[in-house]
PDB file of C-alpha atoms and ligand atoms in Angstrom:
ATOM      1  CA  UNK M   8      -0.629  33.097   1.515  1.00 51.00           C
ATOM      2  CA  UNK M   9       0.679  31.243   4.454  1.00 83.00           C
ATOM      3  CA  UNK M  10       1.302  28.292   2.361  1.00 91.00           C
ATOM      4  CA  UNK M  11       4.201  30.346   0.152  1.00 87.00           C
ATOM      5  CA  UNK M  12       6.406  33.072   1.480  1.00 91.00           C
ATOM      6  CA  UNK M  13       9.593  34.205   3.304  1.00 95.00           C
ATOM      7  CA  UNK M  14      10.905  31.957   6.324  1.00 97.00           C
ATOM      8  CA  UNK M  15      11.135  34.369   9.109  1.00 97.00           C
ATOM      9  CA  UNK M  16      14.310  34.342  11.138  1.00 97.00           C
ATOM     10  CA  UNK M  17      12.860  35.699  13.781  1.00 97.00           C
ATOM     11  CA  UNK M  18       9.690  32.928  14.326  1.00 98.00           C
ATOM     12  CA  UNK M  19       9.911  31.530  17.552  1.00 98.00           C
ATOM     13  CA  UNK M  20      11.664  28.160  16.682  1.00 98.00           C
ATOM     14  CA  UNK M  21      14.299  29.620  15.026  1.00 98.00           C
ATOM     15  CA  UNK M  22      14.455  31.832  18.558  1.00 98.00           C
ATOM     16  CA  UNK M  23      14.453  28.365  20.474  1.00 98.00           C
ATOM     17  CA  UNK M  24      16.983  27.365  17.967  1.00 98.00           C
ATOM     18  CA  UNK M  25      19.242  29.984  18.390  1.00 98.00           C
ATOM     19  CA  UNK M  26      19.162  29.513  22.021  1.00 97.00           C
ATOM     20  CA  UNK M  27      17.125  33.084  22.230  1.00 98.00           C
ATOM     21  CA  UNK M  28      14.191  31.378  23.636  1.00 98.00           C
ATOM     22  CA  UNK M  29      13.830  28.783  25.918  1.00 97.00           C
ATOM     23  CA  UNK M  30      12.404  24.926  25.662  1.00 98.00           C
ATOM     24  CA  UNK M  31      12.340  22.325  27.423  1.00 98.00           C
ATOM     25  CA  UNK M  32      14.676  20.306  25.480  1.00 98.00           C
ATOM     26  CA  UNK M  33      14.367  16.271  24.999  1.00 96.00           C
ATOM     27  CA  UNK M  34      16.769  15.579  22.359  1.00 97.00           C
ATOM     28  CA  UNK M  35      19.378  17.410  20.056  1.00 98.00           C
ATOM     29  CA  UNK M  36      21.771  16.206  17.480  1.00 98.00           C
ATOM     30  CA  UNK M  37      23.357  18.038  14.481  1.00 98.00           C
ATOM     31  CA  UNK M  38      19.965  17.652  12.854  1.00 98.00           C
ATOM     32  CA  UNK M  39      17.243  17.775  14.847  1.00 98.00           C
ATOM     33  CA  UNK M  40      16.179  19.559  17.957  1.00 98.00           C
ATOM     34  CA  UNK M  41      13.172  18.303  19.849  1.00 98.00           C
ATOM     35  CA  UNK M  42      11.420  19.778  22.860  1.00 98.00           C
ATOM     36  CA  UNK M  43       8.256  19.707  24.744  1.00 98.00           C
ATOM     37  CA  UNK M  44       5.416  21.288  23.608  1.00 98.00           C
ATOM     38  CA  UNK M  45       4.257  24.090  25.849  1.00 97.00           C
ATOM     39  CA  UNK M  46       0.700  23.850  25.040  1.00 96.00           C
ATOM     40  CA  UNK M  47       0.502  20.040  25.045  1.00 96.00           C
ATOM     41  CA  UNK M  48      -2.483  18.287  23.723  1.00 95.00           C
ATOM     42  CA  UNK M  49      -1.743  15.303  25.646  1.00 95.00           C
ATOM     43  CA  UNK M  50       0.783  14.312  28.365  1.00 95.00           C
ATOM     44  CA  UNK M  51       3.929  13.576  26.525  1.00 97.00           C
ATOM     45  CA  UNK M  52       3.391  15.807  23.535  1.00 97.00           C
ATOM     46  CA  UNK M  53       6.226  17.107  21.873  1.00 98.00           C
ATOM     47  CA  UNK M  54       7.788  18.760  18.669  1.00 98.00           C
ATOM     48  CA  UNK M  55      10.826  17.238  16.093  1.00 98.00           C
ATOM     49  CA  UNK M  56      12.285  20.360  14.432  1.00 98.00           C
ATOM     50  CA  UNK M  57      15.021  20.193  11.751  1.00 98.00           C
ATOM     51  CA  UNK M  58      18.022  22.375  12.131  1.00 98.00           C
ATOM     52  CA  UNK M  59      19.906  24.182   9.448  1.00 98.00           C
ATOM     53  CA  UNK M  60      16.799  24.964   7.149  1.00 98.00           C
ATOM     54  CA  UNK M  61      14.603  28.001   6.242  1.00 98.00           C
ATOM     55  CA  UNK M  62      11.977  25.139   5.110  1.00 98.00           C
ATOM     56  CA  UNK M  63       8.573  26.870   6.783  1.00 98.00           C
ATOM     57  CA  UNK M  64       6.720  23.270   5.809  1.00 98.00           C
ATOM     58  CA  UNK M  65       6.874  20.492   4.364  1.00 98.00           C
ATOM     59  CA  UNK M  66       6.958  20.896   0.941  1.00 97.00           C
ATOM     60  CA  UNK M  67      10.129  23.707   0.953  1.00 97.00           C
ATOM     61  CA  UNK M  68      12.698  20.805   2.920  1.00 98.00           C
ATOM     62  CA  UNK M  69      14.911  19.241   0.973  1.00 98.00           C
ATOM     63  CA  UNK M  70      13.965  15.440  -0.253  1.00 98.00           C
ATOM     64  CA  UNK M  71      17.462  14.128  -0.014  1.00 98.00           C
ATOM     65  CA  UNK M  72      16.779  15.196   4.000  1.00 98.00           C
ATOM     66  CA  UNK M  73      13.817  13.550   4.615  1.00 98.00           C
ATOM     67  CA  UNK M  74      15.183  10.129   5.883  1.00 98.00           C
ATOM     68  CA  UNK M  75      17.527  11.772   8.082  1.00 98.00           C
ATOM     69  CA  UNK M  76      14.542  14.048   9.849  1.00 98.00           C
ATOM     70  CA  UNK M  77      11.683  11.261   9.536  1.00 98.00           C
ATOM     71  CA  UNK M  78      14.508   8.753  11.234  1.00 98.00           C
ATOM     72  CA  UNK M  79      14.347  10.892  14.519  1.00 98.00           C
ATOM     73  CA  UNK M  80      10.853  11.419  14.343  1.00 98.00           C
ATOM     74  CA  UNK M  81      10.248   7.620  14.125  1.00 98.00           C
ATOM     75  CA  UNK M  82      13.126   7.123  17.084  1.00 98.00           C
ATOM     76  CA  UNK M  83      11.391  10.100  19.183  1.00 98.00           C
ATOM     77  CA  UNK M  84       8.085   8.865  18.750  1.00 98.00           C
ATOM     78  CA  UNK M  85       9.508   5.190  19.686  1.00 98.00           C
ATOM     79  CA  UNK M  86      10.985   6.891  23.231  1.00 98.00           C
ATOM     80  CA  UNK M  87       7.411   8.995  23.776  1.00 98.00           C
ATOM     81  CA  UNK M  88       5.421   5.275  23.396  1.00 98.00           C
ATOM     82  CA  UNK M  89       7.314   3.445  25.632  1.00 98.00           C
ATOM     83  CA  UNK M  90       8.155   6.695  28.484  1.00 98.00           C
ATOM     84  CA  UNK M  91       4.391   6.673  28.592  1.00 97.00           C
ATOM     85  CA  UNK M  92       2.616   3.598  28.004  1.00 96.00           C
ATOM     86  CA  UNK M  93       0.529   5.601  25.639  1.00 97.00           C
ATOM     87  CA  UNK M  94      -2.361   3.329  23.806  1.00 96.00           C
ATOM     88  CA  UNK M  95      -1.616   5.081  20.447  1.00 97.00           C
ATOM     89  CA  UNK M  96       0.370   8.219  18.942  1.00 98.00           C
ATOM     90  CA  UNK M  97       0.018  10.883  16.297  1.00 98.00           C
ATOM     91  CA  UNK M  98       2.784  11.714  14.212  1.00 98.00           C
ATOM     92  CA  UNK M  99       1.496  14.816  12.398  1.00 98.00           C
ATOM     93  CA  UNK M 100       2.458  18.059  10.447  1.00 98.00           C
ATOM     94  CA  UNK M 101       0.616  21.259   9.129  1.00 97.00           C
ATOM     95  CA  UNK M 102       1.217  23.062   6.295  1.00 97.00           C
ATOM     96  CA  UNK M 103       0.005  26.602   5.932  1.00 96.00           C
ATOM     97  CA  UNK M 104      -2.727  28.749   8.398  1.00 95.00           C
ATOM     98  CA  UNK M 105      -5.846  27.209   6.861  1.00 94.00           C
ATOM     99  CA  UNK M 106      -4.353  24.009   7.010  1.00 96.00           C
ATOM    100  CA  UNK M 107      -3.956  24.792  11.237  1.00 94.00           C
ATOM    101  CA  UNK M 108      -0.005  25.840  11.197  1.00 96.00           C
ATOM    102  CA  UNK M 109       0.728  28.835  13.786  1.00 96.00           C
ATOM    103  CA  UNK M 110       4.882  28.192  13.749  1.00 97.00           C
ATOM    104  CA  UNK M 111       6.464  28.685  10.246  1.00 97.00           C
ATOM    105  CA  UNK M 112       9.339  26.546  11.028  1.00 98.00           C
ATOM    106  CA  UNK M 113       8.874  23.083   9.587  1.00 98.00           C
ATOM    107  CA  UNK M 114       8.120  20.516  12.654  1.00 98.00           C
ATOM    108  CA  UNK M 115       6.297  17.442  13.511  1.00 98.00           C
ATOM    109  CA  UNK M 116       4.104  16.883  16.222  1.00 98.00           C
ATOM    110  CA  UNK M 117       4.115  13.436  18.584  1.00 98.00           C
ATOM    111  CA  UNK M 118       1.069  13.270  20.288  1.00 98.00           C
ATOM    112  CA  UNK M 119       0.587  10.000  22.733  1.00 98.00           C
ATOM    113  CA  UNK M 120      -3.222   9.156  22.433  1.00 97.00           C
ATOM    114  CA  UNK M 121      -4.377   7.544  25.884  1.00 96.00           C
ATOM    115  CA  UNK M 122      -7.649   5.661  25.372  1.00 94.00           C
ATOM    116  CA  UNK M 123     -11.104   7.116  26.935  1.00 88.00           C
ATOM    117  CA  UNK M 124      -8.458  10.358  27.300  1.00 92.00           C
ATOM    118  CA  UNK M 125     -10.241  13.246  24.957  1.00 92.00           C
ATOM    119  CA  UNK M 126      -7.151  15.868  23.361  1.00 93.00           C
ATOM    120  CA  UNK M 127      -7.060  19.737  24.693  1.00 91.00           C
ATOM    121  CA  UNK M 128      -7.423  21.452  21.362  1.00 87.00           C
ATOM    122  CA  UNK M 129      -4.633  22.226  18.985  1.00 86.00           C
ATOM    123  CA  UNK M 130      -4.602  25.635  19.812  1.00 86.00           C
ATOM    124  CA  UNK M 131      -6.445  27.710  22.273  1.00 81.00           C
ATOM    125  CA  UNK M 132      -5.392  25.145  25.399  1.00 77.00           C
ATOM    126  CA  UNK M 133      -3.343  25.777  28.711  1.00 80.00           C
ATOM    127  CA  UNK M 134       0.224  26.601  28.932  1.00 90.00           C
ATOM    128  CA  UNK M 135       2.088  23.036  30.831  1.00 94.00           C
ATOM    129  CA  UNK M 136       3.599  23.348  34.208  1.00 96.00           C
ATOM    130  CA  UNK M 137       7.732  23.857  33.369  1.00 96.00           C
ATOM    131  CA  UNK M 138       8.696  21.478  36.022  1.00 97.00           C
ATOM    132  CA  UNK M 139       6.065  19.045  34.990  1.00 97.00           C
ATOM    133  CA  UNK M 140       7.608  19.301  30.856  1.00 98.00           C
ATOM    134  CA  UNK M 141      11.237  18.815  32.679  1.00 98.00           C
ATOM    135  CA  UNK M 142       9.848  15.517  34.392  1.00 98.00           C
ATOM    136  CA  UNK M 143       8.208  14.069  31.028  1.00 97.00           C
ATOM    137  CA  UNK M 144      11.351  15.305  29.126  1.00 98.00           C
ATOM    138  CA  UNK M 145      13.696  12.994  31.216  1.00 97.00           C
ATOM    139  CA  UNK M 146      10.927   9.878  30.969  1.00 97.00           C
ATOM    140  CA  UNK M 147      11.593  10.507  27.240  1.00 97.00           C
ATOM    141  CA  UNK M 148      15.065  11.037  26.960  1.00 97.00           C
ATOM    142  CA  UNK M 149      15.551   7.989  29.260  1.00 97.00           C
ATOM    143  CA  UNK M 150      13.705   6.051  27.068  1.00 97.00           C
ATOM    144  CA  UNK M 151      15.511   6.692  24.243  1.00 96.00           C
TER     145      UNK M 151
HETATM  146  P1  5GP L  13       1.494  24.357  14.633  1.00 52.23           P
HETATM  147  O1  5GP L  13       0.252  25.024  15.148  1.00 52.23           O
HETATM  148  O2  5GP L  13       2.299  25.322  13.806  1.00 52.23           O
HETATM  149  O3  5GP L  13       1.272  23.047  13.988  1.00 52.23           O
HETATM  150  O4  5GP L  13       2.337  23.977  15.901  1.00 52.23           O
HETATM  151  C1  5GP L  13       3.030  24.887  16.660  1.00 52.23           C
HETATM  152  C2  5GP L  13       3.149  24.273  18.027  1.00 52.23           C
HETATM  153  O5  5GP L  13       4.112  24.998  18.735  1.00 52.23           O
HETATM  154  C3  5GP L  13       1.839  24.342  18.831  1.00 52.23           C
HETATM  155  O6  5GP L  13       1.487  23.040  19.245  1.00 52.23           O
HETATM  156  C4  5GP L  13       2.190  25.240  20.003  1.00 52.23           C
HETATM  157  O7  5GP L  13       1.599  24.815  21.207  1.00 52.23           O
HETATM  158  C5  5GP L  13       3.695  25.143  20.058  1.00 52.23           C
HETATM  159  N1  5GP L  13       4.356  26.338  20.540  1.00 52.23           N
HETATM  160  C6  5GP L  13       4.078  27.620  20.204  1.00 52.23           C
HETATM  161  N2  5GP L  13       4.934  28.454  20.820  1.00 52.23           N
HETATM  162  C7  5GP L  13       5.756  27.686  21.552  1.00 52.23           C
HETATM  163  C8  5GP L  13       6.872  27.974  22.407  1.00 52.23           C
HETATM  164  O8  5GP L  13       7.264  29.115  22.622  1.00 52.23           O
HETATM  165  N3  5GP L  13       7.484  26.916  22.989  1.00 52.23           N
HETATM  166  C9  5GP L  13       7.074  25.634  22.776  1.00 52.23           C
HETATM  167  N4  5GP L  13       7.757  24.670  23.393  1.00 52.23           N
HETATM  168  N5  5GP L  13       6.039  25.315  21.971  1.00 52.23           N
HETATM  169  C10 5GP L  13       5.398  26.340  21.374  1.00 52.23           C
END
């Protein structure tokens, strides 16, 4: 079910994209918005989310876009790594409820991996501190 349907203009990326919501924005070009994630599995975490599409996942964006999105989401995950030293890093997507999505707005997830340092959960963890997001934004940004 969650895997097919209608993209919602009104999920809460396309809010953030709009400029209806707020983020805590790291980067932004005429493709790609990328922000901090507000429930962060790790320090550092963040989100790559393509502009101009009603793509809800993977599979509905546009192949002849790909490069362009996957070519931020390699720089952005470059800039996390070195901002934070980070031992390792997931670059990951869902696709559908079952499959763990909760945002039906096609986006990536960098996720530094620290080692001995255990991830909160992907959903069901605490909300960041806003002025602690704006700090690791800027390491990121400033690493880019
Ligand atoms: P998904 O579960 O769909 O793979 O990922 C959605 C992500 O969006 C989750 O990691 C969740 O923490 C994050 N998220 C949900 N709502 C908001 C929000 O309002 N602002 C930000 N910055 N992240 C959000």
């Amino acid at each position: 079910m969650s895997l097919a349907g209608d993209y919602d203009g009104n999920n809460i990326f396309a809010k953030i994209l709009r400029g209806e919501a707020p983020c805590v924005k790291l980067f932004e070009d005429e493709h790609v918005l990328a922000f901090m994630d507000i429930f962060p599995q790790s320090q550092g975490h963040c989100l790559v989310i393509p502009k101009n599409t009603t793509a809800r996942n993977l599979l509905e964006f546009p192949a002849d876009r790909l490069g362009t999105y996957f070519a931020s989401v390699q720089k952005l995950a470059t800039a996390v790594t070195k901002a934070f030293n980070c031992d390792g890093v997931i670059v990951t997507q869902f696709n559908g409820a079952p499959a763990g999505q909760t945002v039906f707005h096609l986006h990536v997830h960098i996720i530094p991996r620290y080692a001995n340092l255990p991830l909160q959960p992907h959903h069901g963890g605490k909300p960041a501190d806003l002025d602690v997001l704006r700090e690791q934004a800027a390491r990121i940004a400033a690493a880019l």
